[in-house]
Every structure is written in C-alpha cells, then in structure tokens.
CSV table of C-alpha atoms in Angstrom, one decimal:
chain,number,residue,atom,x,y,z
A,102,MET,CA,13.4,7.8,-17.1
A,103,SER,CA,9.7,7.0,-16.9
A,104,SER,CA,7.1,9.7,-16.9
A,105,ASP,CA,4.6,7.5,-15.0
A,106,PRO,CA,4.0,8.0,-11.3
A,107,VAL,CA,6.4,6.0,-9.2
A,108,THR,CA,5.7,4.5,-5.9
A,109,LEU,CA,8.4,3.6,-3.3
A,110,MET,CA,7.2,1.0,-0.9
A,111,VAL,CA,9.3,0.4,2.2
A,112,ALA,CA,8.8,-2.3,4.8
A,113,ARG,CA,10.1,-1.4,8.3
A,114,ARG,CA,9.9,-3.6,11.3
A,115,VAL,CA,9.6,-1.5,14.5
A,116,ALA,CA,12.3,-2.0,17.1
A,117,SER,CA,11.0,-3.4,20.4
A,118,GLY,CA,9.6,-0.7,22.7
A,119,ARG,CA,10.0,2.1,20.1
A,120,TYR,CA,6.5,2.2,18.6
A,121,ARG,CA,5.7,5.8,19.6
A,122,ASP,CA,9.1,7.1,18.6
A,123,PHE,CA,8.8,5.3,15.3
A,124,MET,CA,5.4,6.7,14.5
A,125,ARG,CA,6.6,10.3,15.3
A,126,TRP,CA,9.6,9.7,13.1
A,127,LEU,CA,7.5,8.3,10.3
A,128,GLU,CA,5.1,11.3,10.4
A,129,GLU,CA,8.1,13.6,10.2
A,130,GLY,CA,9.3,11.8,7.1
A,131,ARG,CA,5.9,12.0,5.4
A,132,GLU,CA,5.8,15.8,6.1
A,133,LEU,CA,9.4,16.1,4.7
A,134,ALA,CA,8.4,14.3,1.5
A,135,SER,CA,5.4,16.6,1.0
A,136,ASP,CA,7.8,19.6,0.7
A,137,PHE,CA,9.3,18.2,-2.4
A,138,GLY,CA,8.1,18.9,-6.0
A,139,GLY,CA,6.4,15.9,-7.6
A,140,TYR,CA,5.1,14.5,-4.3
A,141,LEU,CA,1.7,12.9,-4.8
A,142,GLY,CA,1.1,11.4,-1.4
A,143,SER,CA,2.1,8.8,1.1
A,144,GLY,CA,0.4,6.2,3.3
A,145,VAL,CA,1.1,3.7,6.0
A,146,LEU,CA,-0.3,0.2,6.1
A,147,ALA,CA,-0.3,-1.2,9.7
A,148,PRO,CA,0.7,-4.8,10.1
A,149,PRO,CA,-1.7,-7.5,10.9
A,150,PRO,CA,-2.2,-8.5,14.5
A,151,GLY,CA,0.9,-10.2,15.9
A,152,ASP,CA,3.3,-8.6,13.4
A,153,ASP,CA,5.3,-5.4,13.7
A,154,GLU,CA,6.3,-4.7,10.0
A,155,TYR,CA,4.7,-1.5,8.6
A,156,GLN,CA,4.4,-0.8,4.9
A,157,ILE,CA,5.2,2.8,4.1
A,158,ILE,CA,4.3,4.1,0.7
A,159,PHE,CA,5.7,7.3,-0.9
A,160,ARG,CA,4.3,8.3,-4.4
A,161,PHE,CA,5.9,10.8,-6.7
A,162,ARG,CA,5.0,12.2,-10.1
A,163,ASP,CA,7.9,10.4,-11.9
A,164,ALA,CA,11.2,8.6,-11.3
A,165,ASP,CA,13.1,11.9,-11.5
A,166,THR,CA,11.2,13.6,-8.7
A,167,LEU,CA,11.4,10.5,-6.5
A,168,ALA,CA,15.2,10.5,-7.1
A,169,ILE,CA,15.5,14.1,-6.0
A,170,TRP,CA,13.8,13.3,-2.7
A,171,GLU,CA,15.7,10.1,-2.2
A,172,HIS,CA,19.1,11.7,-2.6
A,173,SER,CA,18.3,14.9,-0.7
A,174,ALA,CA,20.3,15.9,2.4
A,175,SER,CA,17.1,16.4,4.4
A,176,ARG,CA,16.0,12.8,3.7
A,177,ARG,CA,19.5,11.4,4.6
A,178,ALA,CA,19.3,13.4,7.9
A,179,TRP,CA,15.8,12.1,8.6
A,180,LEU,CA,16.9,8.5,8.0
A,181,ALA,CA,19.9,9.1,10.3
A,182,ARG,CA,17.4,10.3,13.0
A,183,GLY,CA,15.5,7.0,12.6
A,184,GLN,CA,18.5,4.8,13.5
A,185,GLY,CA,17.5,2.3,16.2
A,186,LEU,CA,13.8,2.7,15.6
A,187,PHE,CA,13.5,-0.1,13.0
A,188,ASP,CA,15.3,-3.0,11.4
A,189,ALA,CA,16.9,-2.8,8.0
A,190,PRO,CA,14.2,-1.8,5.5
A,191,HIS,CA,13.1,-3.7,2.4
A,192,GLU,CA,12.4,-1.3,-0.6
A,193,HIS,CA,10.5,-1.9,-3.8
A,194,ARG,CA,9.7,0.6,-6.6
A,195,ALA,CA,6.8,0.2,-9.0
A,196,THR,CA,5.0,2.2,-11.7
A,197,GLY,CA,1.4,2.2,-12.7
A,198,LEU,CA,-1.0,-0.5,-11.5
A,199,ASP,CA,1.8,-3.1,-11.3
A,200,ARG,CA,3.0,-1.6,-8.0
A,201,TRP,CA,0.2,-3.3,-6.2
A,202,PHE,CA,0.9,-6.7,-7.7
A,203,GLN,CA,4.6,-7.0,-8.4
A,204,GLN,CA,7.0,-8.5,-5.9
A,205,ALA,CA,10.7,-7.9,-6.1
A,206,GLY,CA,12.3,-10.3,-8.6
A,207,SER,CA,9.0,-11.6,-10.0
A,208,PRO,CA,6.8,-10.4,-13.0
A,209,ALA,CA,3.4,-8.9,-12.4
A,210,PRO,CA,0.5,-11.3,-12.7
A,211,PRO,CA,-1.7,-11.2,-15.8
A,212,ARG,CA,-4.0,-8.2,-16.2
A,213,TRP,CA,-7.1,-10.4,-15.8
A,214,LYS,CA,-6.0,-11.5,-12.4
A,215,GLN,CA,-5.2,-7.9,-11.4
A,216,ALA,CA,-8.7,-6.9,-12.6
A,217,ILE,CA,-10.3,-9.6,-10.4
A,218,ALA,CA,-8.3,-8.6,-7.4
A,219,ILE,CA,-9.3,-5.0,-7.8
A,220,TRP,CA,-12.9,-5.9,-8.4
A,221,LEU,CA,-13.0,-8.1,-5.2
A,222,ALA,CA,-11.7,-5.1,-3.2
A,223,PHE,CA,-13.9,-2.5,-5.0
A,224,PHE,CA,-17.3,-4.2,-5.0
A,225,PRO,CA,-17.9,-4.6,-1.2
A,226,VAL,CA,-16.5,-1.2,-0.5
A,227,SER,CA,-18.7,0.4,-3.2
A,228,LEU,CA,-21.7,-1.5,-1.9
A,229,ALA,CA,-21.0,-0.4,1.7
A,230,PHE,CA,-20.6,3.2,0.5
A,231,GLN,CA,-23.9,3.1,-1.3
A,232,ILE,CA,-25.7,1.6,1.8
A,233,LEU,CA,-24.2,4.3,4.1
A,234,PHE,CA,-24.2,7.4,1.8
A,235,GLY,CA,-26.4,6.6,-1.2
A,236,ASP,CA,-29.5,8.2,0.2
A,237,ALA,CA,-27.6,11.4,1.2
A,238,LEU,CA,-26.1,11.7,-2.2
A,239,ALA,CA,-29.2,10.7,-4.2
A,240,THR,CA,-30.5,14.3,-4.5
A,241,LEU,CA,-27.3,15.6,-5.9
A,242,PRO,CA,-26.8,16.1,-9.7
A,243,LEU,CA,-24.7,13.4,-11.4
A,244,VAL,CA,-21.3,15.2,-11.5
A,245,PRO,CA,-21.2,16.3,-7.8
A,246,LYS,CA,-22.5,12.8,-6.8
A,247,VAL,CA,-19.7,11.0,-8.7
A,248,LEU,CA,-17.2,13.6,-7.5
A,249,ALA,CA,-18.1,13.1,-3.9
A,250,SER,CA,-18.0,9.3,-4.1
A,251,THR,CA,-14.7,9.1,-6.0
A,252,LEU,CA,-13.1,11.6,-3.6
A,253,MET,CA,-14.1,9.4,-0.7
A,254,LEU,CA,-13.5,6.0,-2.2
A,255,THR,CA,-10.2,6.5,-4.0
A,256,PRO,CA,-7.9,7.0,-1.0
A,257,VAL,CA,-9.7,4.1,0.9
A,258,MET,CA,-9.2,1.8,-2.1
A,259,VAL,CA,-5.6,2.8,-3.0
A,260,PHE,CA,-4.2,2.8,0.5
A,261,LEU,CA,-6.2,0.1,2.3
A,262,PHE,CA,-8.4,-2.3,0.3
A,263,ILE,CA,-6.5,-2.9,-2.9
A,264,PRO,CA,-3.2,-3.7,-0.9
A,265,LEU,CA,-5.3,-5.9,1.4
A,266,SER,CA,-6.8,-7.7,-1.5
A,267,THR,CA,-3.5,-8.3,-3.2
A,268,ARG,CA,-1.9,-9.5,0.0
A,269,LEU,CA,-4.8,-12.0,0.7
A,270,LEU,CA,-4.8,-13.2,-3.0
A,271,GLY,CA,-1.0,-13.2,-3.3
A,272,PRO,CA,-0.5,-16.9,-3.9
A,273,TRP,CA,-3.2,-17.0,-6.5
A,274,LEU,CA,-1.9,-13.9,-8.2
A,275,ARG,CA,1.6,-15.3,-8.4
A,276,GLY,CA,0.4,-18.6,-9.7
A,277,GLU,CA,1.5,-20.7,-6.7
A,278,PRO,CA,-0.2,-24.0,-6.3
A,279,LEU,CA,-3.1,-24.2,-3.8
A,280,ARG,CA,-2.0,-25.7,-0.5
A,281,VAL,CA,-4.7,-27.9,0.8
A,282,PRO,CA,-4.1,-29.3,4.3
A,283,ARG,CA,-3.8,-33.1,4.3
A,284,LEU,CA,-6.0,-35.1,6.6
A,285,ARG,CA,-4.4,-38.0,8.3
A,286,ARG,CA,-6.3,-41.3,8.1
A,287,ARG,CA,-6.7,-43.2,11.3
A,288,SER,CA,-5.7,-46.7,11.3
A,289,THR,CA,-8.5,-49.0,12.6
C-alpha cells in the first residue's frame, strides 16, 4: 500500500427537497471520520448554480487508514442513515497532487499543465491576500508572517481555488480540442 496521503472524493446529488437533511447527514459523516486515526481533513465543494451535485472530500494519512474508515461498522451505519438523501455516489481515489487533476480512467495531465493550473489559482488569491492583509502582517518577523499567510491560504487553495481552477481548465488539462462556436453565414 502507498504511504502517501490518500484522498477519497465522492460526488453526491442531493435528492429533491432533502437539502437540510443531507447537510446534517454530511456533517455527521465528517465528524465520524475525524474520530479515525490517520484522518487529515475533509471538505465540501458546493455545486455551481443550477446544479445539485456536491463534491465531498475525505483525506487520510495513507491507503491503510482510509481503508479502516471505509470498512468500519460506524461508516456503514452512517451510509445507511443517508439512504434517500442522495443519488448513487461516484467515488474517486487519488494520491499526491494528481488527485486534483486525474479523472477516473484517464491519466493525470503533464506536470507543466498542473503547475500552470495551480499558479492560475494561487496568483490572484495571493495578490488579494496581500492587498487585504499585507499591511497588517508587514510588521511581523519573517517566520510568523509566512506562518500566518500559509495557515490562512492553504485551506482556501486546497479546498476551493485549486479544485475550481482544475474544473474550469479541465478540457485543456485533458488535452481536449478547443471547441469554438461556429458562426452561420447569412445568405444574401
């Protein structure tokens, strides 16, 4: 088994009229996972407007600790309590940086494309952070200043902006041809 951190990403489409129950159930599952050894964190990515598919992310120290949680009686009971709150989930496991870029059944894009996608997410967020908090942190010594900025920016990047960047850049990352809308010519 791999000793790299492992991320389980699950897409769940909320059943009609069950949003509040789904959110309570989801928070219960996140709290349950936090009781297991090797748990590194979890997050939820809300769907874009007009969609109802949530991306739920569970991260564990390695494949072994994820397997212990996945096969636990308490997780099975939690999943059973969620029956009727969502449609059949889609699951995907990934390790390292590839987890942001790899889709089931396809290879991860080249590292240079991954680097560009991360930079495109990181630059505007870092710039906004400096505009908002740069003056407040300017008087701090270097180590506390970097500590504060990385503590604030890392979760925002990992759970929000890098997934957003990879979703928006998905066709380019996968090497799909650019689809340019065709204009119809009028006959005169």
